[in-house]
CSV table of C-alpha atoms in Angstrom, one decimal:
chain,number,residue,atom,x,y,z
O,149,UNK,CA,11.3,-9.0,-11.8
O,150,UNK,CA,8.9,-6.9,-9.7
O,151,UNK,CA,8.4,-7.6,-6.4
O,152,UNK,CA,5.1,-6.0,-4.2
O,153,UNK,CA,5.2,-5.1,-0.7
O,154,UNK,CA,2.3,-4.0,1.9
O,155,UNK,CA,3.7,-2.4,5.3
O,156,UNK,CA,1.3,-1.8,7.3
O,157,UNK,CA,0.9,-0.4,11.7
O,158,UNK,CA,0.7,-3.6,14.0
O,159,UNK,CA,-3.0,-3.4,15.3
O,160,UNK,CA,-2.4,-2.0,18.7
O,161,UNK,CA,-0.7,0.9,17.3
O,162,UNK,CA,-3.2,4.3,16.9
O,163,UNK,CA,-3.2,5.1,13.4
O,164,UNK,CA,-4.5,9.4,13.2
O,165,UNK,CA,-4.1,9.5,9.3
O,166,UNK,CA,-6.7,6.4,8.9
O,167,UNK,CA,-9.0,7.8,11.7
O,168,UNK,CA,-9.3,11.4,10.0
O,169,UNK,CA,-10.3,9.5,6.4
O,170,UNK,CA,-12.6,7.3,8.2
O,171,UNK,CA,-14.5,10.6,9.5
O,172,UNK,CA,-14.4,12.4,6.5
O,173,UNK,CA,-15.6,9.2,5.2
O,174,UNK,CA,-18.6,8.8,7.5
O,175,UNK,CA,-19.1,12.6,6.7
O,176,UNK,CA,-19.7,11.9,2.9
O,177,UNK,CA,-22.2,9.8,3.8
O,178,UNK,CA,-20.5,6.3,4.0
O,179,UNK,CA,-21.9,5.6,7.1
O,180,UNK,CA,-20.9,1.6,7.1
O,181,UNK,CA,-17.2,2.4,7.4
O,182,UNK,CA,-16.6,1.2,10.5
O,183,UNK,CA,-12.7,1.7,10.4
O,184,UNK,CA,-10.2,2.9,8.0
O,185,UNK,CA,-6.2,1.8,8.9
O,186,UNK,CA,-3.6,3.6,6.2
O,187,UNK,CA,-0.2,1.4,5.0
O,188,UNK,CA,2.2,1.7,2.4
O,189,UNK,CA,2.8,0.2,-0.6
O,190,UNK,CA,6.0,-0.4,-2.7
O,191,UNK,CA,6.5,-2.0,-6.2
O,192,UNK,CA,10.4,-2.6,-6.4
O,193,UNK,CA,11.9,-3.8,-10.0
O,194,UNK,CA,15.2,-5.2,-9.3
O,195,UNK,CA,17.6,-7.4,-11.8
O,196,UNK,CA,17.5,-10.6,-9.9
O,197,UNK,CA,15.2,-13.0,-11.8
O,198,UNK,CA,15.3,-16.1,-9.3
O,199,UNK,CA,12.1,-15.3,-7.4
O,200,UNK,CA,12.9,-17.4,-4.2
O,201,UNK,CA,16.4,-15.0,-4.3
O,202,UNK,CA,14.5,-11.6,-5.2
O,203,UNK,CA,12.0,-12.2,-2.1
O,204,UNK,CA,14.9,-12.9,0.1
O,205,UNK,CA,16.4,-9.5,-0.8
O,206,UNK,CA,13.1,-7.8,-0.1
O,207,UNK,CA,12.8,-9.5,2.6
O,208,UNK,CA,16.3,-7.9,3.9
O,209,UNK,CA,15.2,-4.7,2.4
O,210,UNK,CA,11.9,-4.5,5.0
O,211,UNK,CA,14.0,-5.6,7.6
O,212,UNK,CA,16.8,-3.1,7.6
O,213,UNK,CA,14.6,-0.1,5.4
O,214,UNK,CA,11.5,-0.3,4.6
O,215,UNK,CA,9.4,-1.2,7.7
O,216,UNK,CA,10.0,-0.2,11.2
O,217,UNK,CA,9.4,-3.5,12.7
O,218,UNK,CA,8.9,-1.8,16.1
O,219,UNK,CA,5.2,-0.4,15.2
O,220,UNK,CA,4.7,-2.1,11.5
O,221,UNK,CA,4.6,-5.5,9.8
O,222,UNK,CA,4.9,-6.0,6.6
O,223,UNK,CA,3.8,-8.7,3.7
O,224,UNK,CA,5.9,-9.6,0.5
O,225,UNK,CA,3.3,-10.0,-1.9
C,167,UNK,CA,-15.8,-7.1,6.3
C,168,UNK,CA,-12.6,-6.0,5.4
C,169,UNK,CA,-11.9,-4.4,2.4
C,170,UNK,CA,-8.1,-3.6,0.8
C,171,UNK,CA,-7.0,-1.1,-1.6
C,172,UNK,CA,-4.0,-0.2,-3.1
C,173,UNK,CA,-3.4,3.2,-4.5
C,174,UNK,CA,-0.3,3.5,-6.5
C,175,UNK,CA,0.9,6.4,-9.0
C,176,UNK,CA,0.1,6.1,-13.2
C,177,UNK,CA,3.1,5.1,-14.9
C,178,UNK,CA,4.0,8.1,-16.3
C,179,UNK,CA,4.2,10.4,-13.3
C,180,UNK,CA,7.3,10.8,-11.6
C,181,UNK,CA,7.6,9.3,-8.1
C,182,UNK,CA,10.5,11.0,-6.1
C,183,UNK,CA,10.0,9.2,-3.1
C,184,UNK,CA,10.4,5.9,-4.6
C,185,UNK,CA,13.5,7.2,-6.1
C,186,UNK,CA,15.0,8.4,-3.1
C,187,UNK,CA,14.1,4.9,-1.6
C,188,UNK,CA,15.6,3.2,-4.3
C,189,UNK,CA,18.7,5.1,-4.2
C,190,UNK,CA,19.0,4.6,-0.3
C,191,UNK,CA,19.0,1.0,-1.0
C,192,UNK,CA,21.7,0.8,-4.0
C,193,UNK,CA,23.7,2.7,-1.2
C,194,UNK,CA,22.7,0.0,1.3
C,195,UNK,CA,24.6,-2.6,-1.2
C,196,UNK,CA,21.1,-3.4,-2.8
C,197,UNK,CA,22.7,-3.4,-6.3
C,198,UNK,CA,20.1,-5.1,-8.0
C,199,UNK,CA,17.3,-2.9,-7.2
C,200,UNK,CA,16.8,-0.5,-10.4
C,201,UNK,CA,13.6,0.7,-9.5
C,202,UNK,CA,11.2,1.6,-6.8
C,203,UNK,CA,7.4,3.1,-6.9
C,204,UNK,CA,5.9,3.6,-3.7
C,205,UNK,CA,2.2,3.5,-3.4
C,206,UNK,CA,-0.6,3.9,-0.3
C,207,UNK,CA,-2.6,0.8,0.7
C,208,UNK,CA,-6.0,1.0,2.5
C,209,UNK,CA,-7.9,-1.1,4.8
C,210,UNK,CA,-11.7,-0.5,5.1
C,211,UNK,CA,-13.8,-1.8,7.7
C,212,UNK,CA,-17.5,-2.0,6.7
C,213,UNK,CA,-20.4,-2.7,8.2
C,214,UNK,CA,-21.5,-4.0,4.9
C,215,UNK,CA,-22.0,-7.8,4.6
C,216,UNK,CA,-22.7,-8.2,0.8
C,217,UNK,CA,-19.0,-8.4,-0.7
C,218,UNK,CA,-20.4,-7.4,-4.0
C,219,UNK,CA,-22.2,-4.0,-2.6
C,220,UNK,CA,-19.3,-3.3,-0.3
C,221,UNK,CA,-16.4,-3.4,-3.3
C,222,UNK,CA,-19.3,-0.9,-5.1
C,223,UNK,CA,-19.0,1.6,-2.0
C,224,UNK,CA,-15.4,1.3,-1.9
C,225,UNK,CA,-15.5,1.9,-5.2
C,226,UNK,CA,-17.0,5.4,-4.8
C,227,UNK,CA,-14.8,6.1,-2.4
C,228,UNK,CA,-11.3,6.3,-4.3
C,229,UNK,CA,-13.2,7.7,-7.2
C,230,UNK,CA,-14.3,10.5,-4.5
C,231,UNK,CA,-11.8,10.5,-1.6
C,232,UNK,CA,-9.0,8.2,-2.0
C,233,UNK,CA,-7.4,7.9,-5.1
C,234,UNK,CA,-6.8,11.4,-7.4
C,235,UNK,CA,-7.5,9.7,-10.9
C,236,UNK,CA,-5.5,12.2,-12.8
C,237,UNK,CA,-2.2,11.0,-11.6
C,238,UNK,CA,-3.3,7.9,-9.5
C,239,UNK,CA,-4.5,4.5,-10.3
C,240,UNK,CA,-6.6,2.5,-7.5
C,241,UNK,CA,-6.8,-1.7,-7.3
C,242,UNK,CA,-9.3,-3.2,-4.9
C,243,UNK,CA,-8.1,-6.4,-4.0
């Protein structure tokens, strides 16, 4: 089954990449954008096909890979 | 409001990152992974109010900025 994840900064943490595409954003003329943050996304396909067990596995996978929980949280979709 | 976007790559085009990742975690004892695609996600802030205008602008925007349509495929969520 295919599992989605979303990591994205923790909201205090200063995010440049987002800040430059919000301003070249504003400078195409989107001038409502207010703020732009940038996360990642993965799609992982594993072999596991019990959905509670797969998620658990992802869920290690963040922990120890995937996310640096220091600066970034992360949502199993 | 807040707006979220997920940017991922078209099927057919290969994704060495997501490779990499997924051989990292088959090393980390994640046997069951057999696959990985890893993606960009987006969070815009608009001053926009009207849900169904602001999903139009953000619209534009992957077509113009955020999302390269020859290799990339874009969900607004």
């Amino acid at each position: 089954m295919k599992i989605k994840i979303i990591v994205t900064l923790k909201s205090g943490v200063l995010d440049p990449q987002g800040k430059a595409i919000q301003q070249t954003l504003n400078g195409m003329g989107f001038l409502d954008v207010k703020d732009v943050r940038q996360g990642k996304y993965f799609d992982i396909e594993t072999n596991e096909t019990d959905e509670v067990k797969a998620k658990n596995k992802v869920d290690e996978m963040c922990k120890k890979l995937l996310a640096n929980l220091v600066i970034e949280d992360y949502k199993i979709l």
